[in-house]
GROMACS .gro file of N, CA and C in nm:
model
  432
    1UNK      N    1   0.084  -0.118   0.000
    1UNK     CA    2   0.000   0.000   0.000
    1UNK      C    3   0.088   0.124   0.000
    2UNK      N    4   0.052   0.222  -0.076
    2UNK     CA    5   0.133   0.342  -0.092
    2UNK      C    6   0.074   0.455  -0.009
    3UNK      N    7   0.159   0.526   0.060
    3UNK     CA    8   0.115   0.636   0.146
    3UNK      C    9   0.082   0.760   0.063
    4UNK      N   10  -0.026   0.826   0.101
    4UNK     CA   11  -0.064   0.949   0.032
    4UNK      C   12  -0.003   1.071   0.099
    5UNK      N   13   0.071   1.049   0.208
    5UNK     CA   14   0.131   1.160   0.282
    5UNK      C   15   0.267   1.200   0.227
    6UNK      N   16   0.316   1.126   0.126
    6UNK     CA   17   0.448   1.160   0.072
    6UNK      C   18   0.442   1.294  -0.001
    7UNK      N   19   0.557   1.356  -0.014
    7UNK     CA   20   0.563   1.486  -0.081
    7UNK      C   21   0.528   1.471  -0.229
    8UNK      N   22   0.462   1.571  -0.282
    8UNK     CA   23   0.431   1.567  -0.424
    8UNK      C   24   0.557   1.599  -0.504
    9UNK      N   25   0.553   1.566  -0.630
    9UNK     CA   26   0.671   1.588  -0.717
    9UNK      C   27   0.704   1.737  -0.726
   10UNK      N   28   0.604   1.825  -0.716
   10UNK     CA   29   0.630   1.969  -0.723
   10UNK      C   30   0.708   2.016  -0.601
   11UNK      N   31   0.683   1.952  -0.485
   11UNK     CA   32   0.756   1.987  -0.364
   11UNK      C   33   0.900   1.939  -0.371
   12UNK      N   34   0.922   1.827  -0.437
   12UNK     CA   35   1.054   1.765  -0.441
   12UNK      C   36   1.150   1.834  -0.536
   13UNK      N   37   1.103   1.865  -0.657
   13UNK     CA   38   1.194   1.917  -0.759
   13UNK      C   39   1.130   2.030  -0.837
   14UNK      N   40   1.212   2.107  -0.901
   14UNK     CA   41   1.165   2.216  -0.984
   14UNK      C   42   1.143   2.163  -1.126
   15UNK      N   43   1.017   2.163  -1.170
   15UNK     CA   44   0.983   2.105  -1.301
   15UNK      C   45   1.051   2.177  -1.416
   16UNK      N   46   1.062   2.307  -1.409
   16UNK     CA   47   1.123   2.382  -1.520
   16UNK      C   48   1.270   2.345  -1.537
   17UNK      N   49   1.341   2.331  -1.426
   17UNK     CA   50   1.482   2.291  -1.434
   17UNK      C   51   1.494   2.148  -1.486
   18UNK      N   52   1.402   2.063  -1.441
   18UNK     CA   53   1.405   1.924  -1.484
   18UNK      C   54   1.370   1.910  -1.632
   19UNK      N   55   1.276   1.993  -1.680
   19UNK     CA   56   1.239   1.991  -1.822
   19UNK      C   57   1.360   2.020  -1.911
   20UNK      N   58   1.451   2.104  -1.862
   20UNK     CA   59   1.571   2.137  -1.940
   20UNK      C   60   1.665   2.017  -1.954
   21UNK      N   61   1.653   1.920  -1.866
   21UNK     CA   62   1.740   1.803  -1.870
   21UNK      C   63   1.682   1.688  -1.953
   22UNK      N   64   1.560   1.704  -2.002
   22UNK     CA   65   1.497   1.599  -2.082
   22UNK      C   66   1.543   1.610  -2.227
   23UNK      N   67   1.573   1.496  -2.287
   23UNK     CA   68   1.610   1.490  -2.428
   23UNK      C   69   1.501   1.414  -2.502
   24UNK      N   70   1.466   1.463  -2.620
   24UNK     CA   71   1.366   1.397  -2.702
   24UNK      C   72   1.426   1.357  -2.835
   25UNK      N   73   1.388   1.239  -2.880
   25UNK     CA   74   1.432   1.192  -3.011
   25UNK      C   75   1.308   1.140  -3.084
   26UNK      N   76   1.288   1.186  -3.206
   26UNK     CA   77   1.174   1.142  -3.287
   26UNK      C   78   1.221   1.039  -3.388
   27UNK      N   79   1.139   0.938  -3.409
   27UNK     CA   80   1.171   0.836  -3.508
   27UNK      C   81   1.041   0.781  -3.566
   28UNK      N   82   1.053   0.698  -3.668
   28UNK     CA   83   0.934   0.644  -3.732
   28UNK      C   84   0.868   0.541  -3.642
   29UNK      N   85   0.739   0.549  -3.636
   29UNK     CA   86   0.660   0.459  -3.555
   29UNK      C   87   0.646   0.324  -3.625
   30UNK      N   88   0.625   0.219  -3.549
   30UNK     CA   89   0.604   0.087  -3.610
   30UNK      C   90   0.455   0.056  -3.613
   31UNK      N   91   0.421  -0.051  -3.682
   31UNK     CA   92   0.282  -0.096  -3.684
   31UNK      C   93   0.202  -0.037  -3.797
   32UNK      N   94   0.070  -0.057  -3.794
   32UNK     CA   95  -0.016  -0.013  -3.903
   32UNK      C   96  -0.025   0.140  -3.911
   33UNK      N   97  -0.061   0.189  -4.027
   33UNK     CA   98  -0.074   0.333  -4.044
   33UNK      C   99  -0.056   0.373  -4.189
   34UNK      N  100  -0.021   0.276  -4.271
   34UNK     CA  101  -0.010   0.303  -4.414
   34UNK      C  102   0.104   0.397  -4.447
   35UNK      N  103   0.080   0.482  -4.544
   35UNK     CA  104   0.183   0.573  -4.594
   35UNK      C  105   0.228   0.670  -4.485
   36UNK      N  106   0.135   0.714  -4.402
   36UNK     CA  107   0.166   0.812  -4.297
   36UNK      C  108   0.277   0.762  -4.204
   37UNK      N  109   0.266   0.634  -4.163
   37UNK     CA  110   0.363   0.581  -4.068
   37UNK      C  111   0.501   0.568  -4.133
   38UNK      N  112   0.506   0.557  -4.264
   38UNK     CA  113   0.634   0.541  -4.333
   38UNK      C  114   0.707   0.673  -4.355
   39UNK      N  115   0.637   0.784  -4.348
   39UNK     CA  116   0.704   0.911  -4.380
   39UNK      C  117   0.705   1.013  -4.266
   40UNK      N  118   0.636   0.983  -4.154
   40UNK     CA  119   0.628   1.080  -4.045
   40UNK      C  120   0.698   1.024  -3.921
   41UNK      N  121   0.784   1.106  -3.860
   41UNK     CA  122   0.852   1.066  -3.736
   41UNK      C  123   0.764   1.102  -3.617
   42UNK      N  124   0.674   1.011  -3.581
   42UNK     CA  125   0.581   1.042  -3.473
   42UNK      C  126   0.616   0.973  -3.342
   43UNK      N  127   0.700   0.872  -3.344
   43UNK     CA  128   0.741   0.802  -3.221
   43UNK      C  129   0.840   0.890  -3.145
   44UNK      N  130   0.819   0.903  -3.015
   44UNK     CA  131   0.905   0.986  -2.931
   44UNK      C  132   0.977   0.899  -2.830
   45UNK      N  133   1.107   0.920  -2.817
   45UNK     CA  134   1.186   0.856  -2.713
   45UNK      C  135   1.237   0.967  -2.621
   46UNK      N  136   1.194   0.959  -2.495
   46UNK     CA  137   1.237   1.057  -2.395
   46UNK      C  138   1.356   0.997  -2.320
   47UNK      N  139   1.463   1.074  -2.311
   47UNK     CA  140   1.582   1.032  -2.236
   47UNK      C  141   1.605   1.130  -2.122
   48UNK      N  142   1.631   1.072  -2.005
   48UNK     CA  143   1.665   1.153  -1.889
   48UNK      C  144   1.784   1.088  -1.820
   49UNK      N  145   1.895   1.156  -1.818
   49UNK     CA  146   2.016   1.102  -1.756
   49UNK      C  147   2.009   1.123  -1.605
   50UNK      N  148   1.979   1.015  -1.536
   50UNK     CA  149   1.969   1.021  -1.390
   50UNK      C  150   2.105   1.050  -1.329
   51UNK      N  151   2.208   0.987  -1.382
   51UNK     CA  152   2.344   1.002  -1.330
   51UNK      C  153   2.393   1.146  -1.342
   52UNK      N  154   2.366   1.211  -1.455
   52UNK     CA  155   2.419   1.345  -1.480
   52UNK      C  156   2.323   1.458  -1.441
   53UNK      N  157   2.213   1.426  -1.379
   53UNK     CA  158   2.114   1.528  -1.343
   53UNK      C  159   2.170   1.622  -1.237
   54UNK      N  160   2.153   1.751  -1.260
   54UNK     CA  161   2.196   1.852  -1.164
   54UNK      C  162   2.081   1.896  -1.074
   55UNK      N  163   1.959   1.858  -1.109
   55UNK     CA  164   1.842   1.898  -1.032
   55UNK      C  165   1.819   1.804  -0.913
   56UNK      N  166   1.845   1.675  -0.934
   56UNK     CA  167   1.820   1.576  -0.829
   56UNK      C  168   1.941   1.559  -0.739
   57UNK      N  169   1.914   1.540  -0.610
   57UNK     CA  170   2.024   1.512  -0.518
   57UNK      C  171   2.053   1.362  -0.517
   58UNK      N  172   2.157   1.321  -0.446
   58UNK     CA  173   2.202   1.181  -0.448
   58UNK      C  174   2.096   1.087  -0.392
   59UNK      N  175   2.024   1.130  -0.290
   59UNK     CA  176   1.920   1.046  -0.230
   59UNK      C  177   1.807   1.021  -0.330
   60UNK      N  178   1.766   1.124  -0.401
   60UNK     CA  179   1.660   1.111  -0.502
   60UNK      C  180   1.705   1.021  -0.617
   61UNK      N  181   1.831   1.037  -0.659
   61UNK     CA  182   1.884   0.952  -0.765
   61UNK      C  183   1.883   0.805  -0.722
   62UNK      N  184   1.921   0.781  -0.597
   62UNK     CA  185   1.923   0.645  -0.544
   62UNK      C  186   1.782   0.585  -0.543
   63UNK      N  187   1.682   0.666  -0.504
   63UNK     CA  188   1.543   0.618  -0.503
   63UNK      C  189   1.498   0.581  -0.644
   64UNK      N  190   1.536   0.662  -0.741
   64UNK     CA  191   1.499   0.635  -0.880
   64UNK      C  192   1.566   0.507  -0.928
   65UNK      N  193   1.694   0.490  -0.897
   65UNK     CA  194   1.765   0.368  -0.938
   65UNK      C  195   1.704   0.243  -0.875
   66UNK      N  196   1.661   0.254  -0.749
   66UNK     CA  197   1.602   0.139  -0.681
   66UNK      C  198   1.467   0.101  -0.741
   67UNK      N  199   1.381   0.200  -0.758
   67UNK     CA  200   1.243   0.170  -0.796
   67UNK      C  201   1.219   0.162  -0.946
   68UNK      N  202   1.305   0.224  -1.025
   68UNK     CA  203   1.286   0.223  -1.171
   68UNK      C  204   1.401   0.153  -1.243
   69UNK      N  205   1.465   0.058  -1.176
   69UNK     CA  206   1.584  -0.007  -1.233
   69UNK      C  207   1.558  -0.076  -1.366
   70UNK      N  208   1.437  -0.123  -1.391
   70UNK     CA  209   1.405  -0.191  -1.517
   70UNK      C  210   1.395  -0.093  -1.635
   71UNK      N  211   1.374   0.033  -1.606
   71UNK     CA  212   1.357   0.133  -1.712
   71UNK      C  213   1.484   0.215  -1.736
   72UNK      N  214   1.589   0.185  -1.661
   72UNK     CA  215   1.714   0.260  -1.673
   72UNK      C  216   1.817   0.173  -1.744
   73UNK      N  217   1.881   0.230  -1.846
   73UNK     CA  218   1.980   0.153  -1.923
   73UNK      C  219   2.117   0.156  -1.853
   74UNK      N  220   2.216   0.092  -1.916
   74UNK     CA  221   2.350   0.081  -1.858
   74UNK      C  222   2.420   0.216  -1.842
   75UNK      N  223   2.380   0.315  -1.922
   75UNK     CA  224   2.440   0.449  -1.913
   75UNK      C  225   2.375   0.535  -1.806
   76UNK      N  226   2.279   0.480  -1.732
   76UNK     CA  227   2.212   0.556  -1.627
   76UNK      C  228   2.105   0.649  -1.681
   77UNK      N  229   2.048   0.616  -1.798
   77UNK     CA  230   1.944   0.699  -1.859
   77UNK      C  231   1.808   0.631  -1.845
   78UNK      N  232   1.711   0.709  -1.803
   78UNK     CA  233   1.573   0.663  -1.797
   78UNK      C  234   1.513   0.684  -1.936
   79UNK      N  235   1.464   0.576  -1.998
   79UNK     CA  236   1.410   0.583  -2.133
   79UNK      C  237   1.261   0.557  -2.132
   80UNK      N  238   1.187   0.642  -2.203
   80UNK     CA  239   1.043   0.623  -2.219
   80UNK      C  240   1.013   0.640  -2.367
   81UNK      N  241   0.951   0.538  -2.428
   81UNK     CA  242   0.913   0.544  -2.569
   81UNK      C  243   0.762   0.550  -2.580
   82UNK      N  244   0.713   0.641  -2.664
   82UNK     CA  245   0.569   0.655  -2.685
   82UNK      C  246   0.541   0.663  -2.834
   83UNK      N  247   0.449   0.578  -2.879
   83UNK     CA  248   0.404   0.583  -3.018
   83UNK      C  249   0.254   0.556  -3.024
   84UNK      N  250   0.182   0.607  -2.922
   84UNK     CA  251   0.038   0.583  -2.911
   84UNK      C  252  -0.043   0.663  -3.012
   85UNK      N  253  -0.003   0.785  -3.038
   85UNK     CA  254  -0.079   0.874  -3.126
   85UNK      C  255  -0.007   0.892  -3.259
   86UNK      N  256  -0.078   0.950  -3.355
   86UNK     CA  257  -0.019   0.977  -3.486
   86UNK      C  258   0.055   1.109  -3.488
   87UNK      N  259   0.037   1.187  -3.384
   87UNK     CA  260   0.100   1.319  -3.376
   87UNK      C  261   0.223   1.315  -3.286
   88UNK      N  262   0.333   1.372  -3.335
   88UNK     CA  263   0.456   1.378  -3.257
   88UNK      C  264   0.436   1.462  -3.131
   89UNK      N  265   0.363   1.571  -3.143
   89UNK     CA  266   0.337   1.660  -3.031
   89UNK      C  267   0.261   1.588  -2.920
   90UNK      N  268   0.156   1.513  -2.957
   90UNK     CA  269   0.076   1.440  -2.857
   90UNK      C  270   0.161   1.332  -2.790
   91UNK      N  271   0.243   1.263  -2.869
   91UNK     CA  272   0.330   1.161  -2.812
   91UNK      C  273   0.431   1.222  -2.715
   92UNK      N  274   0.478   1.342  -2.747
   92UNK     CA  275   0.573   1.411  -2.659
   92UNK      C  276   0.506   1.446  -2.526
   93UNK      N  277   0.383   1.494  -2.533
   93UNK     CA  278   0.309   1.527  -2.410
   93UNK      C  279   0.286   1.402  -2.325
   94UNK      N  280   0.251   1.291  -2.390
   94UNK     CA  281   0.228   1.165  -2.318
   94UNK      C  282   0.357   1.118  -2.252
   95UNK      N  283   0.469   1.129  -2.324
   95UNK     CA  284   0.598   1.087  -2.270
   95UNK      C  285   0.635   1.168  -2.146
   96UNK      N  286   0.614   1.299  -2.151
   96UNK     CA  287   0.645   1.385  -2.036
   96UNK      C  288   0.555   1.350  -1.918
   97UNK      N  289   0.426   1.327  -1.946
   97UNK     CA  290   0.332   1.289  -1.840
   97UNK      C  291   0.375   1.156  -1.776
   98UNK      N  292   0.413   1.059  -1.858
   98UNK     CA  293   0.459   0.930  -1.806
   98UNK      C  294   0.586   0.946  -1.722
   99UNK      N  295   0.674   1.034  -1.767
   99UNK     CA  296   0.799   1.059  -1.695
   99UNK      C  297   0.769   1.110  -1.554
  100UNK      N  298   0.683   1.212  -1.543
  100UNK     CA  299   0.651   1.267  -1.411
  100UNK      C  300   0.573   1.169  -1.325
  101UNK      N  301   0.489   1.084  -1.386
  101UNK     CA  302   0.419   0.980  -1.310
  101UNK      C  303   0.518   0.879  -1.252
  102UNK      N  304   0.617   0.841  -1.332
  102UNK     CA  305   0.720   0.749  -1.284
  102UNK      C  306   0.799   0.810  -1.169
  103UNK      N  307   0.835   0.937  -1.182
  103UNK     CA  308   0.909   1.003  -1.074
  103UNK      C  309   0.825   1.011  -0.947
  104UNK      N  310   0.697   1.042  -0.965
  104UNK     CA  311   0.607   1.051  -0.850
  104UNK      C  312   0.603   0.916  -0.777
  105UNK      N  313   0.592   0.808  -0.854
  105UNK     CA  314   0.588   0.675  -0.792
  105UNK      C  315   0.721   0.639  -0.726
  106UNK      N  316   0.830   0.681  -0.787
  106UNK     CA  317   0.962   0.652  -0.731
  106UNK      C  318   0.984   0.725  -0.598
  107UNK      N  319   0.927   0.842  -0.583
  107UNK     CA  320   0.948   0.921  -0.462
  107UNK      C  321   0.849   0.889  -0.351
  108UNK      N  322   0.746   0.810  -0.378
  108UNK     CA  323   0.650   0.775  -0.275
  108UNK      C  324   0.710   0.671  -0.181
  109UNK      N  325   0.688   0.690  -0.055
  109UNK     CA  326   0.737   0.595   0.044
  109UNK      C  327   0.626   0.494   0.073
  110UNK      N  328   0.668   0.368   0.086
  110UNK     CA  329   0.570   0.264   0.117
  110UNK      C  330   0.527   0.274   0.262
  111UNK      N  331   0.398   0.253   0.285
  111UNK     CA  332   0.343   0.257   0.418
  111UNK      C  333   0.383   0.128   0.490
  112UNK      N  334   0.427   0.141   0.613
  112UNK     CA  335   0.469   0.024   0.690
  112UNK      C  336   0.345  -0.047   0.742
  113UNK      N  337   0.340  -0.177   0.714
  113UNK     CA  338   0.225  -0.257   0.753
  113UNK      C  339   0.237  -0.298   0.899
  114UNK      N  340   0.127  -0.281   0.974
  114UNK     CA  341   0.124  -0.324   1.112
  114UNK      C  342   0.080  -0.470   1.116
  115UNK      N  343   0.154  -0.550   1.190
  115UNK     CA  344   0.118  -0.691   1.203
  115UNK      C  345  -0.008  -0.702   1.289
  116UNK      N  346  -0.102  -0.781   1.245
  116UNK     CA  347  -0.227  -0.800   1.320
  116UNK      C  348  -0.248  -0.948   1.346
  117UNK      N  349  -0.325  -0.977   1.449
  117UNK     CA  350  -0.358  -1.116   1.480
  117UNK      C  351  -0.489  -1.150   1.412
  118UNK      N  352  -0.507  -1.278   1.376
  118UNK     CA  353  -0.634  -1.316   1.314
  118UNK      C  354  -0.750  -1.301   1.413
  119UNK      N  355  -0.867  -1.264   1.362
  119UNK     CA  356  -0.985  -1.246   1.445
  119UNK      C  357  -1.045  -1.380   1.488
  120UNK      N  358  -1.140  -1.374   1.581
  120UNK     CA  359  -1.204  -1.496   1.631
  120UNK      C  360  -1.274  -1.571   1.520
  121UNK      N  361  -1.343  -1.500   1.432
  121UNK     CA  362  -1.417  -1.564   1.323
  121UNK      C  363  -1.321  -1.638   1.230
  122UNK      N  364  -1.207  -1.579   1.202
  122UNK     CA  365  -1.109  -1.643   1.113
  122UNK      C  366  -1.052  -1.769   1.176
  123UNK      N  367  -1.026  -1.763   1.307
  123UNK     CA  368  -0.974  -1.880   1.378
  123UNK      C  369  -1.077  -1.992   1.376
  124UNK      N  370  -1.203  -1.957   1.405
  124UNK     CA  371  -1.310  -2.058   1.404
  124UNK      C  372  -1.328  -2.119   1.265
  125UNK      N  373  -1.322  -2.037   1.164
  125UNK     CA  374  -1.337  -2.086   1.027
  125UNK      C  375  -1.224  -2.183   0.991
  126UNK      N  376  -1.102  -2.149   1.030
  126UNK     CA  377  -0.988  -2.235   1.003
  126UNK      C  378  -1.001  -2.368   1.076
  127UNK      N  379  -1.041  -2.364   1.203
  127UNK     CA  380  -1.057  -2.487   1.280
  127UNK      C  381  -1.170  -2.573   1.223
  128UNK      N  382  -1.277  -2.508   1.179
  128UNK     CA  383  -1.390  -2.580   1.120
  128UNK      C  384  -1.347  -2.652   0.992
  129UNK      N  385  -1.268  -2.584   0.908
  129UNK     CA  386  -1.223  -2.646   0.783
  129UNK      C  387  -1.126  -2.760   0.812
  130UNK      N  388  -1.042  -2.744   0.916
  130UNK     CA  389  -0.951  -2.852   0.955
  130UNK      C  390  -1.030  -2.974   1.003
  131UNK      N  391  -1.133  -2.950   1.081
  131UNK     CA  392  -1.217  -3.058   1.132
  131UNK      C  393  -1.287  -3.130   1.017
  132UNK      N  394  -1.337  -3.053   0.920
  132UNK     CA  395  -1.405  -3.110   0.804
  132UNK      C  396  -1.309  -3.197   0.722
  133UNK      N  397  -1.187  -3.148   0.702
  133UNK     CA  398  -1.085  -3.222   0.628
  133UNK      C  399  -1.049  -3.350   0.703
  134UNK      N  400  -1.041  -3.342   0.834
  134UNK     CA  401  -1.009  -3.458   0.917
  134UNK      C  402  -1.120  -3.564   0.906
  135UNK      N  403  -1.244  -3.518   0.908
  135UNK     CA  404  -1.358  -3.610   0.894
  135UNK      C  405  -1.356  -3.677   0.757
  136UNK      N  406  -1.325  -3.601   0.654
  136UNK     CA  407  -1.319  -3.654   0.518
  136UNK      C  408  -1.216  -3.767   0.509
  137UNK      N  409  -1.099  -3.744   0.569
  137UNK     CA  410  -0.993  -3.844   0.564
  137UNK      C  411  -1.028  -3.965   0.652
  138UNK      N  412  -1.095  -3.938   0.764
  138UNK     CA  413  -1.135  -4.045   0.855
  138UNK      C  414  -1.233  -4.140   0.786
  139UNK      N  415  -1.323  -4.085   0.703
  139UNK     CA  416  -1.422  -4.166   0.632
  139UNK      C  417  -1.358  -4.252   0.523
  140UNK      N  418  -1.238  -4.217   0.479
  140UNK     CA  419  -1.170  -4.296   0.376
  140UNK      C  420  -1.107  -4.422   0.434
  141UNK      N  421  -1.082  -4.423   0.565
  141UNK     CA  422  -1.015  -4.537   0.627
  141UNK      C  423  -1.105  -4.660   0.625
  142UNK      N  424  -1.041  -4.775   0.605
  142UNK     CA  425  -1.114  -4.901   0.603
  142UNK      C  426  -1.078  -4.981   0.728
  143UNK      N  427  -1.179  -5.027   0.799
  143UNK     CA  428  -1.154  -5.110   0.918
  143UNK      C  429  -1.128  -5.253   0.875
  144UNK      N  430  -1.031  -5.321   0.931
  144UNK     CA  431  -0.999  -5.460   0.896
  144UNK      C  432  -1.065  -5.552   0.990
   0.00000   0.00000   0.00000
């Protein structure tokens, strides 16, 4: 379960400074689309170098590396590819939105779970099922 008390991304970092560190690369999209897909560079690849970021401190970088390790390449770059729309501009907006959503999730702290004891009803239900299973096995036995 994720805590809602964690700081928002706006509190953590300055978006304008972070936007300056984002790199975009446009390329041809794959899949159906006919002639349009063959001549228009609508696929967007967003690159963000976590290692070289001047906006994030070391603790924030470590949190990103821990929680987003599958999305970070060997060079320490967070890569997001979007080819959902036919428009390069719309794909760029989606990529930026996904980037900030990922950062928000990376900065959220997990809520510590309190250990609880099972309730009376749960204990009774478990004992009842054990008794039923025991009866079932007892009925299988053959007397000699």
